[in-house]
Short mmCIF file of C-alpha atoms in Angstrom, two decimals:
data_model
loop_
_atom_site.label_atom_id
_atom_site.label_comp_id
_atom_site.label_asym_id
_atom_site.label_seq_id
_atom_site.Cartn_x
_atom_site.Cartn_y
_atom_site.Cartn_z
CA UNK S 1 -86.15 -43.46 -46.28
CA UNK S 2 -85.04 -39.91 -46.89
CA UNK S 3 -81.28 -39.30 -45.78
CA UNK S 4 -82.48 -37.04 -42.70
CA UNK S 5 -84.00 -39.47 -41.47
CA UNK S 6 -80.58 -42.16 -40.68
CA UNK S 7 -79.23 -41.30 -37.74
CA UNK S 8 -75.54 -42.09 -37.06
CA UNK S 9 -74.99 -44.19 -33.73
CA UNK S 10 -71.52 -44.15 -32.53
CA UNK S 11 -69.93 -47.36 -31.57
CA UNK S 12 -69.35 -48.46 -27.76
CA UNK S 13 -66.61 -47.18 -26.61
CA UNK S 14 -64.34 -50.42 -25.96
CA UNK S 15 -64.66 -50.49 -29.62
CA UNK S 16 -62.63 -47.42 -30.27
CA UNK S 17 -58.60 -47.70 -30.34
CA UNK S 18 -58.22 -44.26 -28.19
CA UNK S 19 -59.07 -45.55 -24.99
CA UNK S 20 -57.13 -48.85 -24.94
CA UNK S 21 -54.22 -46.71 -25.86
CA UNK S 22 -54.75 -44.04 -22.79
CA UNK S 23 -55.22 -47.01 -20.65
CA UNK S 24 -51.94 -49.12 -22.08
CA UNK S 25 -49.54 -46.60 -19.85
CA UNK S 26 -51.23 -47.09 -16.74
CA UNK S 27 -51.10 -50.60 -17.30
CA UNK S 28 -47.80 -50.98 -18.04
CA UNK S 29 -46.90 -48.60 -14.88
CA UNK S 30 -48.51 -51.51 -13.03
CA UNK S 31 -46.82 -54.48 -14.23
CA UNK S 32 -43.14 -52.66 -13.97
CA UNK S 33 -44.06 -51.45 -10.15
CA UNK S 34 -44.93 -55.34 -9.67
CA UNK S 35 -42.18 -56.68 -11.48
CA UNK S 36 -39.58 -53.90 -9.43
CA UNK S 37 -41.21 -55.07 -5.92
CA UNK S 38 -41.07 -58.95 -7.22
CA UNK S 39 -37.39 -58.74 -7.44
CA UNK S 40 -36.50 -56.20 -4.41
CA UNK S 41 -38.50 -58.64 -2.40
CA UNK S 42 -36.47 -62.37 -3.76
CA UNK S 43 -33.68 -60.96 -4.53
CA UNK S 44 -30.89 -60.37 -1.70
CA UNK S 45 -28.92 -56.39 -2.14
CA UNK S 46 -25.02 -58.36 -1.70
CA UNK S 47 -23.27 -54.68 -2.33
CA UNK S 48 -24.70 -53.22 0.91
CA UNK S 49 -22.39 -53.44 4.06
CA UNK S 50 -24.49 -53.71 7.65
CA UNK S 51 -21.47 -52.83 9.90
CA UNK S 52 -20.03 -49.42 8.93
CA UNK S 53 -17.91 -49.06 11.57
CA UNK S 54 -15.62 -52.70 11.49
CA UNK S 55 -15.27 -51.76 8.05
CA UNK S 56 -13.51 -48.72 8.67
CA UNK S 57 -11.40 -50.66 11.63
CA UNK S 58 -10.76 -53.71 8.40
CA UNK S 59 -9.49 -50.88 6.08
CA UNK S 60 -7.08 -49.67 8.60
CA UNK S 61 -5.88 -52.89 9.04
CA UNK S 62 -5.34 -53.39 5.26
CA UNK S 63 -3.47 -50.26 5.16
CA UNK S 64 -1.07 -51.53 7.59
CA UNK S 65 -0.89 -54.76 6.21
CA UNK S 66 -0.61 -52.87 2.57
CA UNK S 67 3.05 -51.35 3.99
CA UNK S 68 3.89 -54.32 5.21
CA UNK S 69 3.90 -56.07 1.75
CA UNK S 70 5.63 -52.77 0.26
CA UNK S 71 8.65 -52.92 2.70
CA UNK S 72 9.35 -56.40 2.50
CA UNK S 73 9.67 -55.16 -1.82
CA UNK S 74 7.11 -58.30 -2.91
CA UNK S 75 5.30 -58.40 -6.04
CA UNK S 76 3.28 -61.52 -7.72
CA UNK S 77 3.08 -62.67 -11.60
CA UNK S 78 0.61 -65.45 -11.92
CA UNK S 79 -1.17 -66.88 -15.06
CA UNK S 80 -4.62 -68.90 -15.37
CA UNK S 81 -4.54 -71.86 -17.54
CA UNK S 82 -8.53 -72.57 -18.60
CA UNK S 83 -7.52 -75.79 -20.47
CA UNK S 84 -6.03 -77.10 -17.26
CA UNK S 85 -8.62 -74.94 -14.74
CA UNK S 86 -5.39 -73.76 -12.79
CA UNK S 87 -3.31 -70.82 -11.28
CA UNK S 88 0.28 -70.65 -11.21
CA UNK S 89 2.53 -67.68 -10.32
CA UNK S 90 5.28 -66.78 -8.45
CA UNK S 91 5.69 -64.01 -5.29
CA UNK S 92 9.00 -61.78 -5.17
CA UNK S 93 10.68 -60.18 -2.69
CA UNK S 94 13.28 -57.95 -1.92
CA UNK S 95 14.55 -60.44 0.00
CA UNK S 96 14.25 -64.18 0.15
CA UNK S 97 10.92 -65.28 -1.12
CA UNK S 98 8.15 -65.72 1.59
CA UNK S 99 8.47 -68.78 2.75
CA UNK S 100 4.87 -71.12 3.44
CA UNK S 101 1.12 -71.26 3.08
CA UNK S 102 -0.22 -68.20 0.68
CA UNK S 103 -4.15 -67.25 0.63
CA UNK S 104 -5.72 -66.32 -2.67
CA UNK S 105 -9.31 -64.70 -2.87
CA UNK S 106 -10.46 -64.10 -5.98
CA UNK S 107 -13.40 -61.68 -5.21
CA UNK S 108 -16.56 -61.92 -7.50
CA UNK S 109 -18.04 -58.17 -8.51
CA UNK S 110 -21.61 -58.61 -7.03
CA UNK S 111 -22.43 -62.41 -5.73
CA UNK S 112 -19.92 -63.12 -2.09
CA UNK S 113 -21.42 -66.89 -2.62
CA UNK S 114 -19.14 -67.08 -6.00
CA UNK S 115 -16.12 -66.23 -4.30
CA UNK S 116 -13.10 -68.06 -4.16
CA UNK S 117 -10.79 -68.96 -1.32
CA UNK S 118 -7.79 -71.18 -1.95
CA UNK S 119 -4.88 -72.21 0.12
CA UNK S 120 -1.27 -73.32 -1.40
CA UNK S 121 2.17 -73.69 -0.32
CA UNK S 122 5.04 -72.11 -2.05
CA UNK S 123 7.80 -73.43 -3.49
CA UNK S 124 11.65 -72.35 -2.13
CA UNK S 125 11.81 -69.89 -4.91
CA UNK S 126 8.35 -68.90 -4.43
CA UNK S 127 6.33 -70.32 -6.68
CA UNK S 128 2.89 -71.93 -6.43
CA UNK S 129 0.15 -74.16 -8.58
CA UNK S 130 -3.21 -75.05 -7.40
CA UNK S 131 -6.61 -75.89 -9.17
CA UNK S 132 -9.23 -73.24 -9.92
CA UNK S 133 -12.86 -73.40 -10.74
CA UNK S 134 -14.23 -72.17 -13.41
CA UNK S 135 -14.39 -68.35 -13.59
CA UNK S 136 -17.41 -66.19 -14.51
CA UNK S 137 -16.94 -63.40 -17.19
CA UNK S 138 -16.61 -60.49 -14.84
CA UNK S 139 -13.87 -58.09 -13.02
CA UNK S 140 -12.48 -59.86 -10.25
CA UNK S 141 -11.13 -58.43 -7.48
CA UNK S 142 -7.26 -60.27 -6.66
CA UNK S 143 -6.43 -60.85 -3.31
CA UNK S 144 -3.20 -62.24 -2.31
CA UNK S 145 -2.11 -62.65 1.40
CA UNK S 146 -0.23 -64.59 4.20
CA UNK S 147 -1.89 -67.42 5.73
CA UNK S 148 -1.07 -65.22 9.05
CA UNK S 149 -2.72 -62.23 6.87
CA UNK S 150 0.37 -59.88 8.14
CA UNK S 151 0.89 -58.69 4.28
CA UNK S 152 -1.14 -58.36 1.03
CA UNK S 153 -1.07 -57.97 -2.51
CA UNK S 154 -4.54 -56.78 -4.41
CA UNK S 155 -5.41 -55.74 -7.37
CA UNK S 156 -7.85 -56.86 -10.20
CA UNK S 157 -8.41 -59.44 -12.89
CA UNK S 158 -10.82 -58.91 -16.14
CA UNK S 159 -11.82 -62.32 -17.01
CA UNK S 160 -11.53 -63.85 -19.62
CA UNK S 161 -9.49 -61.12 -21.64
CA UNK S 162 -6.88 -61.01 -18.96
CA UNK S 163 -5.32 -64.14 -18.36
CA UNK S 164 -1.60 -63.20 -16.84
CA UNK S 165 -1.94 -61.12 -13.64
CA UNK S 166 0.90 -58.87 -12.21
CA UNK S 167 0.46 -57.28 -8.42
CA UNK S 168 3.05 -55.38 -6.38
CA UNK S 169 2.77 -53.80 -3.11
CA UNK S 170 2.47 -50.06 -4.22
CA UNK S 171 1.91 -47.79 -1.18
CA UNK S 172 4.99 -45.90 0.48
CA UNK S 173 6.01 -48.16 3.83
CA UNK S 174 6.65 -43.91 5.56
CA UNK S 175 2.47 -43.80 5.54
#
């Protein structure tokens, strides 16, 4: 056989490493749009609000209750013991110490369902202990309040870094 007479056939083109390449992007535009619907679909959006409008009305209220806490001069130190899973602190006040039932909300970042509500009684000089689950790594949001909700303290707690907590009622009561 005289070399003119070979001829050259190409190979099929599923054998050749261009196409698969051309046709990897595509691909893995697919799978990401499926995996993106996948987890809009199962997965419930906790940060959107479906009531604009009482939300405005609750800030209000807040605001009120906000100067309330600020006249009356309170502040709050408390401290989270992990080894013993529980909160202590104390509430000040210009005055005597607020007397009764407190509510703490410790607020989680993204999930409502790993929030946590607790009830306690204070002490005549205004101090409190009560048990506390375990907390998730995250940035809490602080809530402290009245069991009559007529005053608030808020602020935020970085967990587990921050372990001592410090609120006081910081807007002007003339507002």
């Amino acid at each position: 056989m005289h070399a003119s007479t070979l001829i050259h056939k190409p190979a099929p083109w599923y054998k050749h490493r261009w196409p698969w390449l051309l046709m990897l992007g595509p691909f893995l535009v697919i799978v990401a749009g499926s995996v993106t619907i996948w987890l809009a679909v199962t997965h419930q959006d906790a940060l959107v609000v479906d009531d604009y409008y009482q939300q405005g009305k609750a800030i209000n209220l807040d605001l009120r209750r906000d100067r309330v806490a600020t006249a009356m001069g309170l502040s709050f130190i408390g401290q989270i013991d992990a080894a013993t899973d529980t909160l202590s602190g104390t509430l000040f006040a210009a005055g005597p110490p607020p007397a009764g039932k407190i509510r703490v909300h410790l607020a989680h970042p993204t999930l409502p369902e790993k929030d946590i509500r607790l009830i306690t009684a204070l002490d005549d000089s205004g101090h409190f202990q009560v048990a506390l689950p375990l907390l998730d790594r995250a940035v809490w949001q602080i809530l402290i309040e009245s069991q009559q909700r007529d005053w608030r303290l808020n602020g935020e707690l970085t967990w587990p870094e921050q372990k001592i907590m410090m609120l006081s009622a910081d807007v002007p009561p003339h507002q």
